[in-house]
Amino acid sequence: MDVPAPKRVVVLNSSLVEIVFGLGKGETIVGTDVTATYPPEASRIPKVGHPYQPSVEGIISLTPDLVIGAEENLTATSAEQLRGARLPVLIVENSSKEGISGLLRRIEVLARIFNAEEAGERMKQDITRQVAELEKKIALAKKKPRVLFLYAHSPGEAFVYGKETGTHALIELAGGQNAADFTTGTKALTAEGMVQASPDAIIMLHRGLEAVSGVNGALNLPGVAVTPAGKNKKILAVDNSVRWIGPRFPSFAEKLFSEIHAAPSR
């Protein structure tokens, strides 16, 4: 791409924002989507809307010399509109399909774009080290708990996440088995599906758990109460950004590993 060392970038996807900050280039970001809240400085950057439906006019008004999006959320239509306004657009691969491997390739691409190869290499080595340490712990674990991710907007609307999603990668990285691996992508929650999944633990975003009024509210979602997770009230809150595979993913997986392998409370 013919945009050497961009000075003004709009970055659409919170994991990409974290990578750019990790490369030491956070000062170049002039706009992000609403999900970019980490590191804290990212919260103060102007927002251009939802990651799946960013405001094209809002992006253009920020006069970036490069727009960076991810395959999983920047639509071809939005990209075409931006290019029609003569803005260079870089779309990186969907890391949800290949987990950490995809994340490392994203870092390589962005490090090259920003002429920050050394910082990119350090970030990759740190992630690889964390994953290797976690794998040692998983090798000693005696079981592989069945874990299901529930994405709830409200008590009346929730979805499960199957294969080729960021949370599928998170669960596997944490030494668990995705209890919703009978499907790919997202699927509306049903009581029958929940019984089929029969998870030992359920994970929900902090904001999703708040949307259903906490653990007791989650137990009222279809089928949850009859699962092992529901009976043991093993419903865990995870960071709001875990659906996007970013530099903090190994630390999220480390925390989840400890929680899903912990002995039941008495």
Short mmCIF file of N, CA, C and O in Angstrom, two decimals, residues 72-172:
data_model
loop_
_atom_site.label_atom_id
_atom_site.label_comp_id
_atom_site.label_asym_id
_atom_site.label_seq_id
_atom_site.Cartn_x
_atom_site.Cartn_y
_atom_site.Cartn_z
N GLU A 72 -13.67 -8.79 9.45
CA GLU A 72 -14.88 -9.26 10.11
C GLU A 72 -15.90 -8.16 10.37
O GLU A 72 -17.04 -8.46 10.73
N ASN A 73 -15.51 -6.89 10.22
CA ASN A 73 -16.52 -5.87 10.51
C ASN A 73 -16.63 -4.73 9.51
O ASN A 73 -17.66 -4.07 9.44
N LEU A 74 -15.61 -4.46 8.71
CA LEU A 74 -15.74 -3.38 7.73
C LEU A 74 -16.31 -3.95 6.44
O LEU A 74 -15.67 -4.76 5.77
N THR A 75 -17.52 -3.55 6.09
CA THR A 75 -18.18 -4.12 4.92
C THR A 75 -17.55 -3.61 3.62
O THR A 75 -16.93 -2.54 3.58
N ALA A 76 -17.74 -4.40 2.56
CA ALA A 76 -17.21 -4.01 1.25
C ALA A 76 -17.85 -2.71 0.79
O ALA A 76 -17.19 -1.88 0.14
N THR A 77 -19.12 -2.50 1.13
CA THR A 77 -19.80 -1.27 0.72
C THR A 77 -19.16 -0.04 1.36
O THR A 77 -18.89 0.96 0.70
N SER A 78 -18.91 -0.13 2.68
CA SER A 78 -18.28 1.00 3.37
C SER A 78 -16.89 1.26 2.82
O SER A 78 -16.49 2.42 2.60
N ALA A 79 -16.13 0.19 2.58
CA ALA A 79 -14.78 0.35 2.04
C ALA A 79 -14.82 1.01 0.67
O ALA A 79 -14.00 1.89 0.35
N GLU A 80 -15.80 0.61 -0.15
CA GLU A 80 -15.91 1.18 -1.50
C GLU A 80 -16.25 2.67 -1.42
O GLU A 80 -15.72 3.49 -2.19
N GLN A 81 -17.13 3.03 -0.49
CA GLN A 81 -17.49 4.44 -0.33
C GLN A 81 -16.27 5.28 0.09
O GLN A 81 -16.07 6.40 -0.40
N LEU A 82 -15.49 4.73 0.98
CA LEU A 82 -14.30 5.45 1.45
C LEU A 82 -13.28 5.61 0.32
O LEU A 82 -12.69 6.68 0.14
N ARG A 83 -13.09 4.53 -0.44
CA ARG A 83 -12.14 4.62 -1.55
C ARG A 83 -12.64 5.58 -2.62
O ARG A 83 -11.87 6.25 -3.30
N GLY A 84 -13.99 5.63 -2.74
CA GLY A 84 -14.57 6.58 -3.69
C GLY A 84 -14.30 8.02 -3.30
O GLY A 84 -14.31 8.91 -4.15
N ALA A 85 -14.05 8.23 -2.01
CA ALA A 85 -13.69 9.57 -1.52
C ALA A 85 -12.18 9.76 -1.53
O ALA A 85 -11.67 10.68 -0.90
N ARG A 86 -11.48 8.88 -2.24
CA ARG A 86 -10.02 8.94 -2.41
C ARG A 86 -9.26 8.74 -1.10
O ARG A 86 -8.18 9.30 -0.90
N LEU A 87 -9.83 7.95 -0.20
CA LEU A 87 -9.11 7.60 1.03
C LEU A 87 -8.54 6.19 0.90
O LEU A 87 -9.27 5.25 0.56
N PRO A 88 -7.24 6.01 1.15
CA PRO A 88 -6.68 4.66 1.15
C PRO A 88 -7.31 3.83 2.28
O PRO A 88 -7.48 4.33 3.39
N VAL A 89 -7.65 2.58 1.98
CA VAL A 89 -8.27 1.71 2.98
C VAL A 89 -7.48 0.40 3.05
O VAL A 89 -7.25 -0.24 2.02
N LEU A 90 -7.06 0.04 4.24
CA LEU A 90 -6.39 -1.24 4.47
C LEU A 90 -7.33 -2.13 5.26
O LEU A 90 -7.76 -1.76 6.35
N ILE A 91 -7.66 -3.30 4.72
CA ILE A 91 -8.50 -4.26 5.44
C ILE A 91 -7.64 -5.46 5.78
O ILE A 91 -7.14 -6.15 4.90
N VAL A 92 -7.46 -5.71 7.07
CA VAL A 92 -6.63 -6.85 7.49
C VAL A 92 -7.52 -8.08 7.65
O VAL A 92 -8.73 -7.99 7.78
N GLU A 93 -6.89 -9.24 7.69
CA GLU A 93 -7.62 -10.50 7.70
C GLU A 93 -8.43 -10.69 8.99
O GLU A 93 -8.14 -10.08 10.03
N ASN A 94 -9.41 -11.52 8.91
CA ASN A 94 -10.25 -11.87 10.06
C ASN A 94 -9.47 -12.80 10.98
O ASN A 94 -9.28 -13.97 10.66
N SER A 95 -9.01 -12.29 12.10
CA SER A 95 -8.18 -13.11 12.99
C SER A 95 -9.00 -14.15 13.73
O SER A 95 -8.45 -15.06 14.34
N SER A 96 -10.34 -14.01 13.72
CA SER A 96 -11.17 -14.97 14.45
C SER A 96 -11.04 -16.39 13.88
O SER A 96 -11.26 -17.37 14.57
N LYS A 97 -10.67 -16.49 12.58
CA LYS A 97 -10.62 -17.80 11.95
C LYS A 97 -9.40 -18.59 12.39
O LYS A 97 -9.44 -19.82 12.45
N GLU A 98 -8.28 -17.91 12.66
CA GLU A 98 -7.06 -18.64 12.98
C GLU A 98 -6.45 -18.19 14.30
O GLU A 98 -5.28 -18.48 14.57
N GLY A 99 -7.20 -17.49 15.12
CA GLY A 99 -6.78 -17.17 16.47
C GLY A 99 -5.46 -16.43 16.56
O GLY A 99 -5.23 -15.44 15.86
N ILE A 100 -4.57 -16.94 17.40
CA ILE A 100 -3.30 -16.26 17.67
C ILE A 100 -2.46 -16.13 16.39
O ILE A 100 -1.80 -15.12 16.18
N SER A 101 -2.49 -17.14 15.53
CA SER A 101 -1.71 -17.05 14.28
C SER A 101 -2.16 -15.85 13.46
O SER A 101 -1.34 -15.10 12.91
N GLY A 102 -3.48 -15.66 13.37
CA GLY A 102 -4.01 -14.52 12.63
C GLY A 102 -3.63 -13.21 13.30
O GLY A 102 -3.32 -12.22 12.62
N LEU A 103 -3.64 -13.18 14.63
CA LEU A 103 -3.26 -11.97 15.37
C LEU A 103 -1.80 -11.61 15.07
O LEU A 103 -1.48 -10.43 14.83
N LEU A 104 -0.92 -12.60 15.08
CA LEU A 104 0.50 -12.32 14.81
C LEU A 104 0.70 -11.76 13.41
O LEU A 104 1.52 -10.86 13.20
N ARG A 105 -0.09 -12.25 12.46
CA ARG A 105 0.03 -11.72 11.09
C ARG A 105 -0.48 -10.29 11.02
O ARG A 105 0.06 -9.45 10.32
N ARG A 106 -1.56 -9.99 11.78
CA ARG A 106 -2.06 -8.61 11.82
C ARG A 106 -0.97 -7.67 12.34
O ARG A 106 -0.76 -6.58 11.83
N ILE A 107 -0.29 -8.10 13.40
CA ILE A 107 0.77 -7.26 13.97
C ILE A 107 1.87 -7.03 12.95
O ILE A 107 2.37 -5.91 12.80
N GLU A 108 2.24 -8.06 12.21
CA GLU A 108 3.28 -7.93 11.19
C GLU A 108 2.88 -6.89 10.15
O GLU A 108 3.68 -6.03 9.76
N VAL A 109 1.63 -6.97 9.70
CA VAL A 109 1.16 -6.05 8.65
C VAL A 109 1.19 -4.61 9.16
O VAL A 109 1.71 -3.71 8.48
N LEU A 110 0.66 -4.38 10.35
CA LEU A 110 0.60 -3.01 10.86
C LEU A 110 2.00 -2.49 11.20
O LEU A 110 2.29 -1.31 10.99
N ALA A 111 2.86 -3.35 11.72
CA ALA A 111 4.23 -2.92 12.02
C ALA A 111 4.94 -2.47 10.74
O ALA A 111 5.68 -1.48 10.74
N ARG A 112 4.68 -3.17 9.65
CA ARG A 112 5.31 -2.79 8.38
C ARG A 112 4.75 -1.46 7.88
O ARG A 112 5.49 -0.60 7.42
N ILE A 113 3.42 -1.29 8.00
CA ILE A 113 2.79 -0.05 7.54
C ILE A 113 3.35 1.16 8.29
O ILE A 113 3.58 2.22 7.72
N PHE A 114 3.57 0.99 9.61
CA PHE A 114 4.02 2.11 10.45
C PHE A 114 5.56 2.16 10.60
O PHE A 114 6.06 2.94 11.40
N ASN A 115 6.27 1.34 9.84
CA ASN A 115 7.73 1.29 9.98
C ASN A 115 8.14 1.06 11.43
O ASN A 115 9.02 1.73 11.97
N ALA A 116 7.46 0.12 12.08
CA ALA A 116 7.72 -0.15 13.48
C ALA A 116 7.97 -1.65 13.66
O ALA A 116 7.41 -2.29 14.55
N GLU A 117 8.83 -2.19 12.82
CA GLU A 117 9.06 -3.64 12.83
C GLU A 117 9.63 -4.14 14.16
O GLU A 117 9.27 -5.22 14.63
N GLU A 118 10.54 -3.38 14.78
CA GLU A 118 11.13 -3.84 16.04
C GLU A 118 10.07 -3.93 17.14
O GLU A 118 10.02 -4.89 17.90
N ALA A 119 9.23 -2.92 17.24
CA ALA A 119 8.15 -2.94 18.24
C ALA A 119 7.18 -4.08 17.95
O ALA A 119 6.69 -4.74 18.86
N GLY A 120 6.93 -4.33 16.67
CA GLY A 120 6.05 -5.43 16.30
C GLY A 120 6.63 -6.77 16.69
O GLY A 120 5.92 -7.66 17.18
N GLU A 121 7.93 -6.92 16.49
CA GLU A 121 8.58 -8.18 16.85
C GLU A 121 8.51 -8.40 18.36
O GLU A 121 8.27 -9.52 18.83
N ARG A 122 8.72 -7.34 19.15
CA ARG A 122 8.64 -7.48 20.61
C ARG A 122 7.23 -7.88 21.04
O ARG A 122 7.04 -8.73 21.92
N MET A 123 6.23 -7.29 20.41
CA MET A 123 4.85 -7.62 20.75
C MET A 123 4.56 -9.08 20.42
O MET A 123 3.94 -9.81 21.22
N LYS A 124 5.01 -9.53 19.27
CA LYS A 124 4.78 -10.92 18.87
C LYS A 124 5.47 -11.90 19.83
O LYS A 124 4.90 -12.92 20.22
N GLN A 125 6.71 -11.56 20.21
CA GLN A 125 7.44 -12.46 21.11
C GLN A 125 6.75 -12.53 22.48
O GLN A 125 6.69 -13.60 23.10
N ASP A 126 6.24 -11.41 22.95
CA ASP A 126 5.56 -11.39 24.25
C ASP A 126 4.30 -12.25 24.20
O ASP A 126 4.02 -13.02 25.13
N ILE A 127 3.53 -12.12 23.13
CA ILE A 127 2.31 -12.92 22.98
C ILE A 127 2.65 -14.41 22.89
O ILE A 127 2.02 -15.25 23.55
N THR A 128 3.66 -14.74 22.10
CA THR A 128 4.05 -16.14 21.93
C THR A 128 4.51 -16.74 23.26
O THR A 128 4.20 -17.90 23.58
N ARG A 129 5.25 -15.95 24.05
CA ARG A 129 5.71 -16.43 25.37
C ARG A 129 4.52 -16.70 26.29
O ARG A 129 4.46 -17.74 26.96
N GLN A 130 3.57 -15.79 26.33
CA GLN A 130 2.40 -15.97 27.20
C GLN A 130 1.60 -17.21 26.81
O GLN A 130 1.13 -17.95 27.68
N VAL A 131 1.45 -17.41 25.51
CA VAL A 131 0.69 -18.57 25.04
C VAL A 131 1.42 -19.86 25.42
O VAL A 131 0.80 -20.84 25.86
N ALA A 132 2.74 -19.88 25.29
CA ALA A 132 3.52 -21.09 25.62
C ALA A 132 3.39 -21.40 27.11
O ALA A 132 3.26 -22.58 27.50
N GLU A 133 3.42 -20.38 27.96
CA GLU A 133 3.28 -20.61 29.40
C GLU A 133 1.90 -21.15 29.74
O GLU A 133 1.75 -22.03 30.59
N LEU A 134 0.90 -20.64 29.05
CA LEU A 134 -0.46 -21.12 29.29
C LEU A 134 -0.62 -22.57 28.83
O LEU A 134 -1.28 -23.39 29.50
N GLU A 135 -0.01 -22.89 27.71
CA GLU A 135 -0.10 -24.27 27.20
C GLU A 135 0.50 -25.27 28.17
O GLU A 135 0.03 -26.41 28.28
N LYS A 136 1.54 -24.87 28.90
CA LYS A 136 2.13 -25.76 29.90
C LYS A 136 1.12 -26.06 31.01
O LYS A 136 0.99 -27.19 31.48
N LYS A 137 0.40 -25.04 31.44
CA LYS A 137 -0.61 -25.24 32.49
C LYS A 137 -1.74 -26.13 31.98
O LYS A 137 -2.23 -27.01 32.70
N ILE A 138 -2.16 -25.90 30.73
CA ILE A 138 -3.26 -26.69 30.17
C ILE A 138 -2.87 -28.16 30.08
O ILE A 138 -3.68 -29.06 30.33
N ALA A 139 -1.60 -28.41 29.76
CA ALA A 139 -1.14 -29.80 29.64
C ALA A 139 -1.27 -30.54 30.96
O ALA A 139 -1.39 -31.77 30.98
N LEU A 140 -1.23 -29.82 32.08
CA LEU A 140 -1.33 -30.46 33.39
C LEU A 140 -2.76 -30.56 33.89
O LEU A 140 -3.03 -31.21 34.91
N ALA A 141 -3.69 -29.89 33.20
CA ALA A 141 -5.08 -29.90 33.64
C ALA A 141 -5.70 -31.27 33.40
O ALA A 141 -5.37 -31.97 32.44
N LYS A 142 -6.60 -31.66 34.28
CA LYS A 142 -7.17 -33.00 34.21
C LYS A 142 -8.42 -33.10 33.36
O LYS A 142 -8.86 -34.19 33.01
N LYS A 143 -9.03 -31.98 33.03
CA LYS A 143 -10.22 -32.04 32.19
C LYS A 143 -10.30 -30.81 31.29
O LYS A 143 -9.55 -29.84 31.47
N LYS A 144 -11.19 -30.89 30.34
CA LYS A 144 -11.39 -29.81 29.38
C LYS A 144 -12.83 -29.34 29.51
O LYS A 144 -13.74 -29.89 28.85
N PRO A 145 -13.10 -28.36 30.36
CA PRO A 145 -14.49 -27.95 30.61
C PRO A 145 -15.19 -27.45 29.34
O PRO A 145 -14.57 -26.86 28.46
N ARG A 146 -16.49 -27.72 29.31
CA ARG A 146 -17.31 -27.21 28.19
C ARG A 146 -17.75 -25.80 28.56
O ARG A 146 -18.37 -25.58 29.61
N VAL A 147 -17.41 -24.85 27.70
CA VAL A 147 -17.66 -23.43 27.99
C VAL A 147 -18.48 -22.83 26.84
O VAL A 147 -18.20 -23.10 25.67
N LEU A 148 -19.47 -22.04 27.20
CA LEU A 148 -20.33 -21.43 26.18
C LEU A 148 -20.33 -19.91 26.38
O LEU A 148 -20.46 -19.42 27.50
N PHE A 149 -20.19 -19.17 25.27
CA PHE A 149 -20.27 -17.72 25.32
C PHE A 149 -21.67 -17.27 24.94
O PHE A 149 -22.20 -17.65 23.89
N LEU A 150 -22.26 -16.46 25.81
CA LEU A 150 -23.58 -15.89 25.56
C LEU A 150 -23.44 -14.39 25.35
O LEU A 150 -22.89 -13.69 26.21
N TYR A 151 -23.93 -13.89 24.22
CA TYR A 151 -23.90 -12.45 23.95
C TYR A 151 -25.33 -11.93 24.11
O TYR A 151 -26.19 -12.18 23.27
N ALA A 152 -25.56 -11.25 25.22
CA ALA A 152 -26.93 -10.81 25.53
C ALA A 152 -27.05 -9.30 25.38
O ALA A 152 -26.22 -8.54 25.87
N HIS A 153 -28.09 -8.88 24.66
CA HIS A 153 -28.42 -7.46 24.57
C HIS A 153 -29.42 -7.08 25.67
O HIS A 153 -29.43 -5.95 26.14
N SER A 154 -30.27 -8.04 26.03
CA SER A 154 -31.33 -7.79 26.99
C SER A 154 -31.85 -9.14 27.47
O SER A 154 -31.47 -10.20 26.92
N PRO A 155 -32.73 -9.17 28.47
CA PRO A 155 -33.28 -10.46 28.94
C PRO A 155 -34.01 -11.22 27.83
O PRO A 155 -34.18 -12.44 27.93
N GLY A 156 -34.42 -10.54 26.77
CA GLY A 156 -35.19 -11.20 25.72
C GLY A 156 -34.41 -11.48 24.45
O GLY A 156 -34.98 -11.96 23.46
N GLU A 157 -33.09 -11.20 24.44
CA GLU A 157 -32.33 -11.38 23.20
C GLU A 157 -30.89 -11.79 23.53
O GLU A 157 -30.15 -11.03 24.16
N ALA A 158 -30.51 -13.00 23.12
CA ALA A 158 -29.15 -13.48 23.38
C ALA A 158 -28.71 -14.41 22.25
O ALA A 158 -29.55 -15.04 21.59
N PHE A 159 -27.40 -14.48 22.04
CA PHE A 159 -26.84 -15.30 20.97
C PHE A 159 -25.69 -16.14 21.52
O PHE A 159 -25.00 -15.74 22.45
N VAL A 160 -25.51 -17.33 20.93
CA VAL A 160 -24.35 -18.16 21.25
C VAL A 160 -23.35 -18.01 20.10
O VAL A 160 -23.72 -17.71 18.97
N TYR A 161 -22.06 -18.20 20.43
CA TYR A 161 -20.99 -18.04 19.44
C TYR A 161 -20.32 -19.40 19.20
O TYR A 161 -19.78 -20.01 20.12
N GLY A 162 -20.38 -19.85 17.94
CA GLY A 162 -19.79 -21.13 17.58
C GLY A 162 -18.38 -20.99 17.05
O GLY A 162 -17.63 -20.11 17.46
N LYS A 163 -18.02 -21.86 16.09
CA LYS A 163 -16.67 -21.84 15.53
C LYS A 163 -16.45 -20.57 14.70
O LYS A 163 -17.38 -19.90 14.31
N GLU A 164 -15.17 -20.29 14.42
CA GLU A 164 -14.76 -19.12 13.64
C GLU A 164 -15.23 -17.81 14.28
O GLU A 164 -15.67 -16.89 13.60
N THR A 165 -15.16 -17.75 15.59
CA THR A 165 -15.42 -16.51 16.32
C THR A 165 -14.27 -16.28 17.30
O THR A 165 -13.54 -17.22 17.66
N GLY A 166 -14.14 -15.04 17.74
CA GLY A 166 -13.08 -14.73 18.69
C GLY A 166 -13.24 -15.47 20.00
O GLY A 166 -12.26 -15.91 20.60
N THR A 167 -14.47 -15.65 20.44
CA THR A 167 -14.67 -16.33 21.72
C THR A 167 -14.40 -17.83 21.61
O THR A 167 -14.01 -18.46 22.59
N HIS A 168 -14.61 -18.41 20.44
CA HIS A 168 -14.23 -19.82 20.22
C HIS A 168 -12.72 -19.95 20.44
O HIS A 168 -12.24 -20.86 21.14
N ALA A 169 -11.96 -19.02 19.84
CA ALA A 169 -10.50 -19.03 20.02
C ALA A 169 -10.12 -18.82 21.48
O ALA A 169 -9.20 -19.46 21.98
N LEU A 170 -10.84 -17.94 22.17
CA LEU A 170 -10.54 -17.67 23.58
C LEU A 170 -10.73 -18.92 24.43
O LEU A 170 -9.88 -19.28 25.26
N ILE A 171 -11.86 -19.60 24.22
CA ILE A 171 -12.17 -20.79 25.02
C ILE A 171 -11.12 -21.88 24.78
O ILE A 171 -10.64 -22.51 25.73
N GLU A 172 -10.74 -22.10 23.53
CA GLU A 172 -9.73 -23.12 23.23
C GLU A 172 -8.38 -22.74 23.81
O GLU A 172 -7.65 -23.58 24.34
#
